[in-house]
């Protein structure tokens, strides 16, 4: 039996206070004027606090409203409720638009309750006019959604297409959703923030105004003596003959290390994001290369390739990793940089990235990029040649003798190398037209796309890309597309969407809420949108776009936390976004950057955090005979012991509470989100 609960109006700011306490840098909600709620630059958004970032009590809808809305404000302006969740950026005019009303049954908020009133309204905040009235419709006849521990209702306002600022109002309860927009361009400034995170992740680059917002200015990092420009082999640290200039690239995540396998894939994902929707990418993201006539995403891709080129040896092999020192801010790190040896997996992933880069950069009509692309093509073929001759060279960083070199483990097994080889062959065929690569692809194409899920999405995209090439083997290309279409009709794909198996409209299945679940959410949206991007016949474009948008809406606030899972987005008017996350720069306890409303600035905007992770636990030290004092009496709950979608805490506490399992950013999450988001930017 469910424990009886008290009906109450539960403000979002109150929820974030509860979620932010844990072991983070600050337990309070954002101040009424978050110190860091500024845009990265005037070309992105004005540096001002939007009214919807203020506490609900400071955000009246209007002093007077039309008579049809009078009942909704009779007892005062409706407060913003955590029980009415929406995409806090907004909705495209032609999109499906559904506010989710939630009543917690299990999890950290189970003692709270919300039953929708009889009348829901969509209120235009610009005109104070009620533009739609109706009832919230129960999801699955009052069933509890296990993954969230919530009962749910839907209020569908898809019929409203007029641009403007809106809120969903529960008339009887006198509460409302956060404000949001309906507009064709709502996601463009979000995309700019998300892409600019790579600028802030640049290693060895001086981040100064006007390109860096004043709050996040920093000098070039890791270019001192013994650092990236003079990196040495980790196993021969005292030998100056091993020194290499490996400066540049991006910090990988909340740690500063640079992992070749992952870095090369980020380039592949960004290249696909550009190629799948090339007209949406501007030259005005306020990075140092802006205004040069080249889309800024391409400039950022070139920055990434400049580092990957340095990692390639003369024989075509590619070094596996560069381990960096850590400090806050990054320029304060003084420790040496060490690299790991070449590996087959790093070389194959790089071969694919070099090849796809050469194919796409050569199409831009820029003489310098055409020359650059030709060099990438040569590098791709050299990497392939080395990897074919050296198919099993493995290097596992941060284990045994390499302990401390990096943090995450990027090495793969035999099956993983085979996958990387197939993918590299696809991109090499695209770049060269050589039958050598096509033959390898065709020989391994059996059942290539017969299983569609998030864990295989990068390879699935590569196969669909192959099927789109004019010189691909015709019957294999046809089979790839038909298999993909068939696989989407099975299991947890279209059936889950069409049966509305997730009231939050972002079904991935409870078991898929793992470390980095927000990447999983993003990739799931991509599996649907691939039907459009790769011209698979019989596709209902509107249905596909609405399915993919459900996953984007989830990241933007349609979730049990009623939170935008991007850092510090208050400058764009959201009510609740990530206030702190695990990152070596925005470190726990930092007086400047730890937490919005507590630190002077909080973290930089636009970083996607890992998201709910029900496997979270504190460090094993905390259950030892001599636990660290930072452990506290128990593992923070939440995130521990929660339904999958509630296994989240807005905190930034490193060892021994290990917040990185929940809130660390990762470029892998970022590229998946950016690629999905870009589908909905005009």
XYZ file of C-alpha atoms in Angstrom:
682
model
C 0.000 0.000 0.000
C 1.132 3.489 -0.749
C 1.752 5.684 2.261
C -0.886 8.438 2.512
C 0.496 11.748 1.435
C -0.345 15.365 1.942
C -1.493 17.389 -1.039
C 0.639 20.465 -1.412
C 1.954 22.961 -3.888
C 5.561 22.005 -4.445
C 7.721 24.689 -6.020
C 10.548 23.811 -8.351
C 12.924 25.875 -6.284
C 12.031 23.748 -3.291
C 12.694 20.576 -5.237
C 16.090 21.785 -6.305
C 16.944 22.647 -2.729
C 16.126 19.115 -1.698
C 18.072 17.659 -4.610
C 21.026 19.967 -4.212
C 21.841 19.178 -0.604
C 23.458 15.730 -0.772
C 27.147 16.295 -0.596
C 27.458 19.068 -3.113
C 29.110 22.411 -2.938
C 25.925 24.096 -1.815
C 22.528 22.923 -0.672
C 20.431 25.901 -1.658
C 18.515 26.628 -4.820
C 19.732 29.354 -7.165
C 19.536 32.839 -5.745
C 16.872 35.084 -7.190
C 19.539 36.558 -9.445
C 22.025 33.745 -10.222
C 25.452 35.309 -10.439
C 26.408 33.125 -13.377
C 23.223 33.363 -15.392
C 24.867 35.178 -18.249
C 25.310 34.183 -21.859
C 28.765 33.380 -23.229
C 28.642 36.397 -25.512
C 26.307 39.020 -26.848
C 26.058 37.134 -30.121
C 24.621 34.155 -28.287
C 22.147 35.805 -25.929
C 21.975 38.961 -23.860
C 23.749 38.761 -20.526
C 20.719 39.226 -18.388
C 18.649 37.168 -16.021
C 15.388 36.078 -17.580
C 12.284 36.537 -15.469
C 11.559 32.827 -15.474
C 14.842 32.180 -13.685
C 13.510 33.977 -10.642
C 11.744 32.113 -7.844
C 8.121 31.343 -8.633
C 6.841 33.819 -6.050
C 8.659 36.604 -7.914
C 7.181 35.702 -11.269
C 3.561 36.845 -11.480
C 1.802 35.912 -14.701
C 0.028 39.274 -14.794
C -1.733 41.655 -12.484
C -4.879 41.089 -14.477
C -6.032 38.536 -17.019
C -8.908 37.988 -19.339
C -12.187 36.909 -17.790
C -11.719 33.352 -19.036
C -8.535 33.085 -16.959
C -9.840 34.919 -13.921
C -10.468 31.747 -11.949
C -6.873 30.656 -12.414
C -5.485 33.692 -10.628
C -8.306 34.502 -8.236
C -6.230 33.628 -5.195
C -3.018 35.159 -6.506
C -0.563 34.407 -9.283
C -0.083 30.685 -9.836
C 3.186 29.373 -8.413
C 5.488 27.291 -10.581
C 5.010 23.655 -9.704
C 7.448 20.769 -10.004
C 4.460 18.593 -10.833
C 3.798 20.226 -14.225
C 6.810 19.586 -16.421
C 7.511 21.021 -19.861
C 10.400 21.646 -22.225
C 11.654 24.813 -20.542
C 13.094 26.206 -23.768
C 9.897 25.555 -25.648
C 8.333 23.868 -28.638
C 8.422 24.175 -32.402
C 5.106 25.379 -33.845
C 4.404 22.165 -35.778
C 5.573 19.800 -33.023
C 3.587 17.651 -30.653
C 3.403 19.580 -27.397
C 2.510 17.727 -24.203
C 2.871 18.931 -20.643
C 3.300 16.041 -18.218
C 1.594 16.268 -14.843
C 3.153 13.953 -12.290
C 2.093 12.461 -8.954
C 5.044 10.798 -7.141
C 4.381 7.290 -5.832
C 7.897 6.020 -5.063
C 11.299 7.648 -4.692
C 12.637 10.668 -2.818
C 9.447 12.683 -3.362
C 6.975 9.920 -2.526
C 5.733 11.788 0.542
C 4.409 14.499 -1.743
C 1.264 14.373 -3.807
C -0.406 16.130 -6.685
C -3.792 15.418 -8.207
C -4.594 17.570 -11.236
C -7.560 19.889 -11.105
C -10.404 19.554 -13.582
C -9.339 22.427 -15.831
C -6.027 23.032 -17.530
C -5.272 26.111 -19.578
C -2.562 27.275 -21.904
C -1.965 30.913 -21.054
C -0.198 33.297 -23.393
C 2.123 35.230 -21.096
C 2.509 38.034 -23.618
C -1.193 38.806 -23.961
C -2.616 37.231 -20.770
C -5.086 35.380 -22.983
C -6.160 31.803 -22.390
C -5.645 30.170 -25.773
C -6.671 26.617 -24.887
C -8.671 24.957 -22.117
C -9.189 21.292 -21.397
C -8.591 18.448 -19.009
C -5.435 16.535 -18.219
C -5.765 12.958 -19.476
C -4.598 10.096 -17.279
C -1.685 8.025 -18.573
C -2.456 4.286 -18.703
C -5.597 4.680 -16.577
C -3.695 5.712 -13.469
C -0.837 3.204 -13.685
C 2.477 3.998 -12.036
C 5.390 4.277 -14.435
C 7.985 2.042 -12.826
C 11.082 3.756 -14.220
C 10.032 7.063 -12.630
C 7.855 5.965 -9.744
C 5.167 8.404 -10.873
C 1.580 8.427 -11.990
C 1.081 10.822 -14.856
C -1.387 12.852 -16.910
C -0.982 14.604 -20.243
C -2.182 18.015 -21.267
C -1.847 18.164 -25.048
C -1.621 21.654 -26.531
C -0.262 20.617 -29.937
C -3.005 22.561 -31.679
C -1.494 25.862 -30.570
C 1.044 27.021 -33.143
C 1.132 30.801 -32.667
C 4.596 32.007 -31.591
C 4.788 33.497 -28.115
C 5.533 32.890 -24.441
C 3.270 30.475 -22.624
C 2.593 28.546 -19.428
C 0.345 25.599 -18.620
C -1.964 26.476 -15.721
C -3.852 24.168 -13.369
C -6.836 26.400 -12.587
C -8.178 24.671 -9.456
C -4.747 24.083 -7.895
C -3.582 27.600 -8.850
C -0.183 26.396 -10.046
C 1.520 26.454 -13.397
C 4.427 25.160 -15.406
C 7.584 27.139 -15.990
C 7.272 29.572 -18.860
C 8.313 28.447 -22.321
C 8.207 29.625 -25.913
C 6.553 28.423 -29.057
C 8.760 29.532 -31.939
C 10.587 28.209 -34.974
C 13.996 29.274 -33.649
C 13.795 28.253 -29.991
C 16.663 25.776 -30.144
C 19.191 27.916 -32.041
C 20.629 29.676 -28.933
C 20.643 26.337 -27.084
C 22.700 24.801 -29.877
C 25.185 27.669 -29.671
C 25.680 27.125 -25.952
C 26.044 23.368 -26.420
C 28.647 23.780 -29.178
C 30.521 26.457 -27.228
C 31.215 23.884 -24.517
C 33.926 22.566 -26.850
C 35.567 25.983 -26.840
C 35.740 25.822 -23.048
C 37.121 22.271 -23.322
C 40.033 23.325 -25.541
C 43.407 22.420 -24.086
C 46.386 24.690 -24.666
C 44.206 27.592 -25.797
C 43.994 31.034 -24.252
C 40.338 31.638 -23.320
C 39.914 35.365 -23.150
C 37.204 37.930 -23.759
C 35.311 38.554 -25.936
C 35.191 34.865 -26.822
C 35.147 33.596 -23.251
C 32.542 35.140 -20.990
C 34.302 37.135 -18.254
C 33.272 34.571 -15.640
C 35.197 31.788 -17.421
C 38.345 33.481 -18.677
C 41.483 31.368 -18.366
C 44.974 31.239 -19.812
C 46.207 28.492 -22.081
C 46.609 25.296 -20.096
C 49.148 22.466 -20.180
C 51.816 24.249 -22.219
C 54.463 24.578 -19.499
C 57.685 22.666 -19.170
C 57.140 18.934 -19.445
C 53.501 19.322 -20.427
C 51.713 18.827 -23.743
C 54.335 20.466 -25.961
C 57.025 18.223 -24.470
C 55.016 15.148 -23.520
C 56.964 11.970 -22.847
C 56.170 8.287 -23.115
C 54.698 7.163 -19.803
C 56.987 4.117 -19.630
C 60.165 6.113 -20.309
C 59.566 9.343 -18.433
C 63.213 10.303 -18.035
C 64.059 9.978 -21.716
C 63.954 13.320 -23.504
C 64.163 11.479 -26.834
C 60.507 10.429 -26.389
C 59.263 14.028 -26.264
C 56.448 14.973 -28.654
C 54.345 18.087 -29.166
C 50.857 16.787 -28.411
C 49.282 20.108 -27.492
C 45.748 21.077 -28.417
C 42.611 18.978 -28.575
C 39.828 18.941 -26.002
C 39.615 17.915 -22.385
C 37.651 14.701 -22.581
C 35.121 15.246 -19.811
C 35.348 16.476 -16.244
C 38.902 15.187 -16.413
C 41.441 16.824 -18.704
C 42.902 13.693 -20.294
C 42.735 13.173 -24.048
C 41.764 9.670 -25.166
C 42.328 8.979 -28.863
C 39.574 6.405 -29.375
C 36.967 8.723 -27.919
C 38.365 11.955 -29.345
C 38.350 10.527 -32.871
C 34.751 9.429 -32.454
C 33.700 12.915 -31.309
C 34.996 14.158 -34.653
C 32.959 11.521 -36.477
C 29.785 12.463 -34.587
C 30.281 16.187 -35.201
C 30.964 15.538 -38.875
C 27.685 13.620 -39.127
C 25.884 16.415 -37.289
C 27.141 18.853 -39.894
C 26.577 16.642 -42.950
C 23.047 15.634 -41.937
C 21.866 19.239 -41.639
C 24.548 21.532 -43.120
C 22.451 24.680 -43.491
C 21.797 25.200 -39.762
C 25.397 25.767 -38.716
C 26.325 29.405 -38.363
C 29.581 31.297 -38.345
C 28.504 33.389 -35.357
C 29.060 31.256 -32.250
C 31.547 33.799 -30.888
C 34.615 31.600 -30.986
C 37.925 33.029 -32.239
C 37.309 31.595 -35.718
C 33.829 33.126 -36.065
C 33.339 35.320 -39.106
C 35.899 33.503 -41.281
C 33.288 32.256 -43.742
C 33.403 28.692 -42.405
C 30.692 27.247 -40.133
C 31.942 27.305 -36.554
C 31.272 23.596 -36.117
C 33.788 22.983 -38.906
C 36.300 25.287 -37.209
C 35.873 23.284 -34.012
C 36.267 20.034 -35.950
C 39.509 21.312 -37.469
C 40.737 22.181 -33.961
C 40.062 18.570 -32.989
C 41.803 17.180 -36.053
C 44.872 19.335 -35.468
C 45.467 17.388 -32.264
C 44.649 13.981 -33.738
C 47.185 14.583 -36.496
C 49.854 15.163 -33.847
C 49.012 11.793 -32.296
C 49.793 9.942 -35.544
C 53.258 8.461 -35.936
C 55.172 8.456 -39.226
C 54.329 4.785 -39.782
C 50.576 5.528 -39.707
C 49.919 4.258 -36.190
C 48.175 6.539 -33.712
C 49.084 7.029 -30.055
C 46.412 5.901 -27.613
C 46.205 8.555 -24.896
C 47.667 11.703 -23.409
C 47.368 12.000 -19.653
C 47.228 15.532 -18.230
C 47.557 17.125 -14.812
C 44.471 18.621 -13.159
C 43.782 21.893 -11.337
C 41.203 24.660 -11.138
C 41.316 26.626 -13.367
C 42.974 24.410 -15.992
C 45.844 26.871 -16.533
C 46.882 26.269 -12.913
C 47.793 22.648 -13.641
C 51.574 22.296 -13.567
C 52.145 18.539 -13.596
C 53.744 16.737 -16.541
C 51.905 15.158 -19.479
C 52.565 11.561 -20.523
C 51.367 9.605 -23.529
C 50.649 5.966 -24.144
C 51.861 3.907 -27.122
C 49.972 3.331 -30.340
C 47.180 0.768 -30.398
C 45.162 -0.894 -33.126
C 41.864 0.428 -31.829
C 43.082 4.038 -31.614
C 44.526 3.762 -35.105
C 41.343 2.309 -36.607
C 39.098 4.904 -34.983
C 41.425 7.632 -36.216
C 41.467 6.137 -39.713
C 37.687 6.438 -39.847
C 37.720 9.987 -38.524
C 40.475 11.105 -40.914
C 38.582 9.559 -43.824
C 35.193 11.061 -43.010
C 36.846 14.402 -42.355
C 38.561 14.292 -45.744
C 35.268 13.471 -47.465
C 33.245 16.261 -45.830
C 35.831 19.034 -45.600
C 36.585 18.664 -49.299
C 32.990 19.592 -50.144
C 33.065 23.037 -48.541
C 34.606 24.885 -51.466
C 37.427 26.362 -49.409
C 40.928 25.996 -50.868
C 42.637 25.655 -47.493
C 40.157 23.024 -46.355
C 40.548 21.141 -49.635
C 44.290 20.902 -49.007
C 43.622 19.956 -45.396
C 41.199 17.248 -46.548
C 43.787 15.745 -48.895
C 46.195 15.396 -45.982
C 43.504 13.723 -43.877
C 42.858 11.242 -46.675
C 46.532 10.245 -46.777
C 46.578 9.886 -43.008
C 43.464 7.700 -43.112
C 44.984 5.287 -45.599
C 48.271 5.146 -43.701
C 46.413 4.364 -40.493
C 44.455 1.607 -42.222
C 47.619 0.054 -43.639
C 49.278 -0.016 -40.223
C 46.225 -1.461 -38.480
C 45.856 -4.249 -41.053
C 49.506 -5.176 -40.494
C 49.122 -4.850 -36.697
C 45.597 -6.124 -35.911
C 46.005 -6.903 -32.218
C 48.094 -4.188 -30.592
C 46.342 -3.444 -27.318
C 47.053 -0.830 -24.668
C 44.937 -0.620 -21.540
C 45.611 2.700 -19.875
C 45.260 3.231 -16.133
C 45.847 -0.429 -15.312
C 48.871 -2.160 -13.844
C 52.049 -0.465 -15.011
C 49.997 2.300 -16.629
C 47.988 3.079 -13.487
C 47.319 6.802 -13.292
C 47.574 7.375 -17.035
C 44.128 8.789 -17.691
C 40.995 7.789 -15.853
C 38.468 6.015 -18.077
C 39.341 2.856 -19.989
C 39.062 3.309 -23.759
C 40.458 0.004 -24.992
C 38.147 -2.522 -26.651
C 38.072 -6.284 -27.166
C 38.373 -8.315 -30.371
C 34.762 -7.647 -31.327
C 35.255 -3.953 -30.695
C 38.263 -3.815 -33.015
C 36.311 -5.663 -35.700
C 33.561 -3.054 -35.400
C 36.081 -0.242 -35.657
C 37.619 -1.835 -38.730
C 34.241 -2.106 -40.471
C 33.435 1.488 -39.631
C 36.828 2.730 -40.815
C 36.358 0.831 -44.082
C 32.994 2.545 -44.635
C 34.475 6.012 -44.256
C 37.582 5.133 -46.272
C 35.404 3.891 -49.112
C 33.447 7.144 -48.987
C 36.689 9.132 -49.169
C 38.543 7.091 -51.789
C 36.035 5.010 -53.754
C 38.467 2.100 -53.506
C 36.990 -1.371 -53.890
C 39.431 -2.596 -51.229
C 37.368 -0.883 -48.566
C 34.008 -1.621 -50.166
C 34.860 -5.321 -50.349
C 35.597 -5.371 -46.623
C 32.329 -3.574 -45.895
C 30.263 -5.864 -48.111
C 31.844 -8.996 -46.667
C 30.742 -7.937 -43.197
C 27.304 -6.524 -43.971
C 25.197 -9.554 -43.057
C 22.585 -8.500 -40.489
C 24.419 -5.184 -40.125
C 21.314 -3.285 -39.040
C 19.049 -6.090 -37.887
C 19.202 -4.904 -34.271
C 18.580 -1.228 -33.581
C 19.256 0.129 -30.128
C 21.213 2.886 -28.451
C 24.310 0.816 -27.765
C 24.968 0.251 -31.463
C 23.860 3.655 -32.725
C 27.317 4.897 -33.881
C 27.879 1.793 -36.004
C 24.291 1.880 -37.271
C 24.834 5.440 -38.443
C 27.978 4.350 -40.278
C 26.071 1.560 -42.049
C 23.272 3.908 -43.054
C 25.869 6.374 -44.298
C 27.363 3.623 -46.450
C 23.916 2.785 -47.810
C 23.517 6.436 -48.832
C 26.700 6.505 -50.940
C 26.075 6.436 -54.707
C 28.746 3.786 -55.318
C 27.747 1.467 -52.491
C 26.828 -2.057 -53.579
C 23.176 -1.609 -54.500
C 21.618 -4.755 -53.067
C 23.549 -4.401 -49.804
C 22.526 -0.769 -49.460
C 18.899 -1.737 -49.959
C 19.168 -4.509 -47.385
C 20.797 -2.198 -44.835
C 17.919 0.246 -45.081
C 15.164 -2.369 -45.047
C 16.733 -4.179 -42.098
C 16.919 -0.926 -40.185
C 13.312 -0.100 -40.884
C 12.201 -3.593 -39.831
C 14.297 -3.521 -36.662
C 12.700 -0.257 -35.597
C 9.326 -1.981 -35.633
C 10.486 -4.478 -33.038
C 11.210 -4.536 -29.332
C 11.470 -1.173 -27.580
C 11.482 1.043 -30.639
C 8.285 2.054 -32.465
C 6.031 -0.158 -30.307
C 7.145 1.662 -27.149
C 6.591 5.077 -28.745
C 3.271 4.239 -30.343
C 1.966 2.577 -27.203
C 3.082 5.558 -25.078
C 5.006 3.219 -22.774
C 6.763 6.195 -21.139
C 4.593 9.111 -19.979
C 7.645 11.366 -20.323
C 7.799 10.355 -24.009
C 11.448 9.243 -23.857
C 11.321 5.467 -23.553
C 14.635 3.627 -23.325
C 13.677 0.855 -20.903
C 14.533 0.801 -17.216
C 17.651 -1.344 -17.729
C 19.146 1.278 -20.053
C 19.326 3.902 -17.320
C 23.024 3.501 -16.634
C 26.032 5.755 -16.313
C 25.561 8.417 -19.013
C 21.831 7.902 -19.444
C 21.451 11.321 -21.083
C 23.705 10.114 -23.896
C 21.460 7.062 -24.163
C 18.406 9.313 -24.369
C 20.055 11.394 -27.107
C 21.113 8.369 -29.107
C 17.662 6.868 -28.876
C 16.212 9.978 -30.451
C 18.811 9.677 -33.208
C 17.823 6.086 -33.990
C 14.419 7.399 -35.035
C 15.619 10.491 -36.858
C 18.026 8.370 -38.929
C 14.960 7.350 -40.935
C 14.784 10.915 -42.227
C 18.496 11.627 -42.440
C 19.167 8.570 -44.592
C 16.040 8.718 -46.750
C 14.477 5.421 -45.776
C 11.327 4.949 -47.816
C 7.925 4.829 -46.179
C 8.940 7.189 -43.390
C 6.234 9.333 -41.810
C 8.305 12.473 -41.320
C 5.999 14.081 -38.764
C 5.805 10.911 -36.682
C 9.572 10.474 -36.735
C 10.254 14.070 -35.751
C 7.780 13.955 -32.888
C 9.273 10.700 -31.631
C 12.786 12.158 -31.669
C 11.577 15.399 -30.090
C 10.244 13.482 -27.110
C 13.817 12.595 -26.170
C 14.944 16.190 -26.604
C 12.025 17.444 -24.485
C 13.116 15.027 -21.734
C 16.597 16.572 -21.556
C 15.037 20.038 -21.549
C 12.857 19.482 -18.484
C 10.197 16.843 -19.217
C 11.553 14.528 -16.536
C 10.818 13.736 -12.870
C 13.382 16.308 -11.717
C 11.670 19.052 -13.766
C 15.228 20.020 -14.644
C 17.074 21.021 -17.783
C 20.039 18.648 -17.819
C 22.338 21.326 -19.236
C 24.495 23.438 -16.952
C 23.622 27.002 -15.991
C 21.134 27.862 -18.734
C 19.341 30.601 -16.799
C 20.333 33.227 -19.355
C 17.915 31.549 -21.776
C 15.040 31.834 -19.337
C 14.768 28.333 -17.908
C 13.428 27.883 -14.400
C 15.660 25.026 -13.292
C 18.868 23.743 -14.868
C 21.971 21.953 -13.631
C 23.552 24.183 -10.990
C 26.739 22.209 -10.451
C 28.416 19.194 -12.021
C 31.614 17.229 -11.679
C 34.423 18.976 -13.553
C 38.028 19.638 -12.579
C 37.645 23.326 -13.469
C 34.313 23.909 -11.721
C 35.507 21.890 -8.798
C 33.724 21.151 -5.551
C 34.211 23.962 -3.075
C 35.437 26.489 -5.635
C 34.466 29.976 -4.489
C 34.127 31.016 -8.133
C 32.733 28.088 -10.095
C 31.240 25.336 -7.950
C 27.504 26.112 -7.879
C 25.093 28.637 -9.349
C 23.810 30.962 -6.647
C 26.445 29.864 -4.137
C 29.712 30.445 -5.974
C 30.444 33.770 -7.602
C 29.801 32.448 -11.089
C 28.994 28.750 -11.062
C 29.965 26.550 -13.999
C 29.944 27.619 -17.632
C 26.692 27.060 -19.526
C 25.727 24.374 -22.005
C 27.359 21.200 -20.654
C 25.205 18.060 -20.717
C 25.606 15.970 -17.553
C 25.480 12.193 -17.398
C 22.023 12.041 -15.883
C 20.114 9.565 -13.702
C 22.100 6.448 -12.850
C 20.435 3.900 -10.545
C 23.720 1.992 -10.217
C 25.222 4.948 -8.345
C 26.927 4.191 -5.041
C 29.446 5.907 -2.849
C 33.042 4.732 -2.900
C 33.939 1.368 -1.408
C 36.080 3.187 1.130
C 32.872 4.357 2.786
C 32.006 0.804 3.829
C 35.539 -0.076 4.922
C 36.824 -0.254 8.460
C 38.359 3.216 8.084
C 35.956 5.320 6.042
C 36.945 8.800 4.964
C 35.246 11.590 6.896
C 33.719 12.832 3.640
C 31.567 9.730 3.392
C 29.016 10.859 5.945
C 26.600 8.455 7.583
C 25.118 7.008 4.404
C 25.345 7.221 0.636
C 23.333 10.215 -0.610
C 19.735 9.252 -1.306
C 18.970 10.402 -3.958
C 20.639 9.283 -6.146
C 21.116 5.925 -4.442
C 18.076 3.714 -3.946
C 15.779 5.542 -6.357
C 13.625 4.617 -9.327
C 15.778 4.805 -12.440
C 14.654 8.240 -13.628
C 14.963 9.759 -10.149
C 18.477 8.470 -9.491
C 19.897 11.966 -9.811
C 21.305 14.605 -7.479
C 22.402 18.121 -8.369
C 25.801 17.770 -6.689
C 29.512 18.032 -7.349
C 31.301 16.058 -4.668
C 34.256 14.011 -5.874
C 35.855 11.182 -3.893
C 34.516 9.470 -1.831
C 30.943 10.317 -2.871
C 31.953 10.070 -6.533
C 29.440 12.456 -8.049
C 30.990 11.824 -11.462
C 28.737 8.767 -11.749
C 25.785 11.157 -12.044
C 26.824 14.683 -12.927
C 30.077 14.540 -14.879
C 29.984 15.967 -18.363
C 31.527 13.991 -21.213
C 32.166 14.982 -24.817
C 30.516 11.713 -25.839
C 27.275 12.855 -24.210
C 27.713 16.288 -25.749
C 28.113 15.172 -29.359
C 25.094 12.860 -29.167
C 22.974 15.687 -27.772
C 24.296 18.258 -30.257
C 23.590 15.945 -33.175
C 20.012 15.354 -31.993
C 19.381 19.010 -31.166
C 20.624 20.170 -34.556
C 17.790 18.268 -36.289
C 15.360 20.827 -34.912
C 17.215 24.045 -35.700
C 16.378 25.971 -38.846
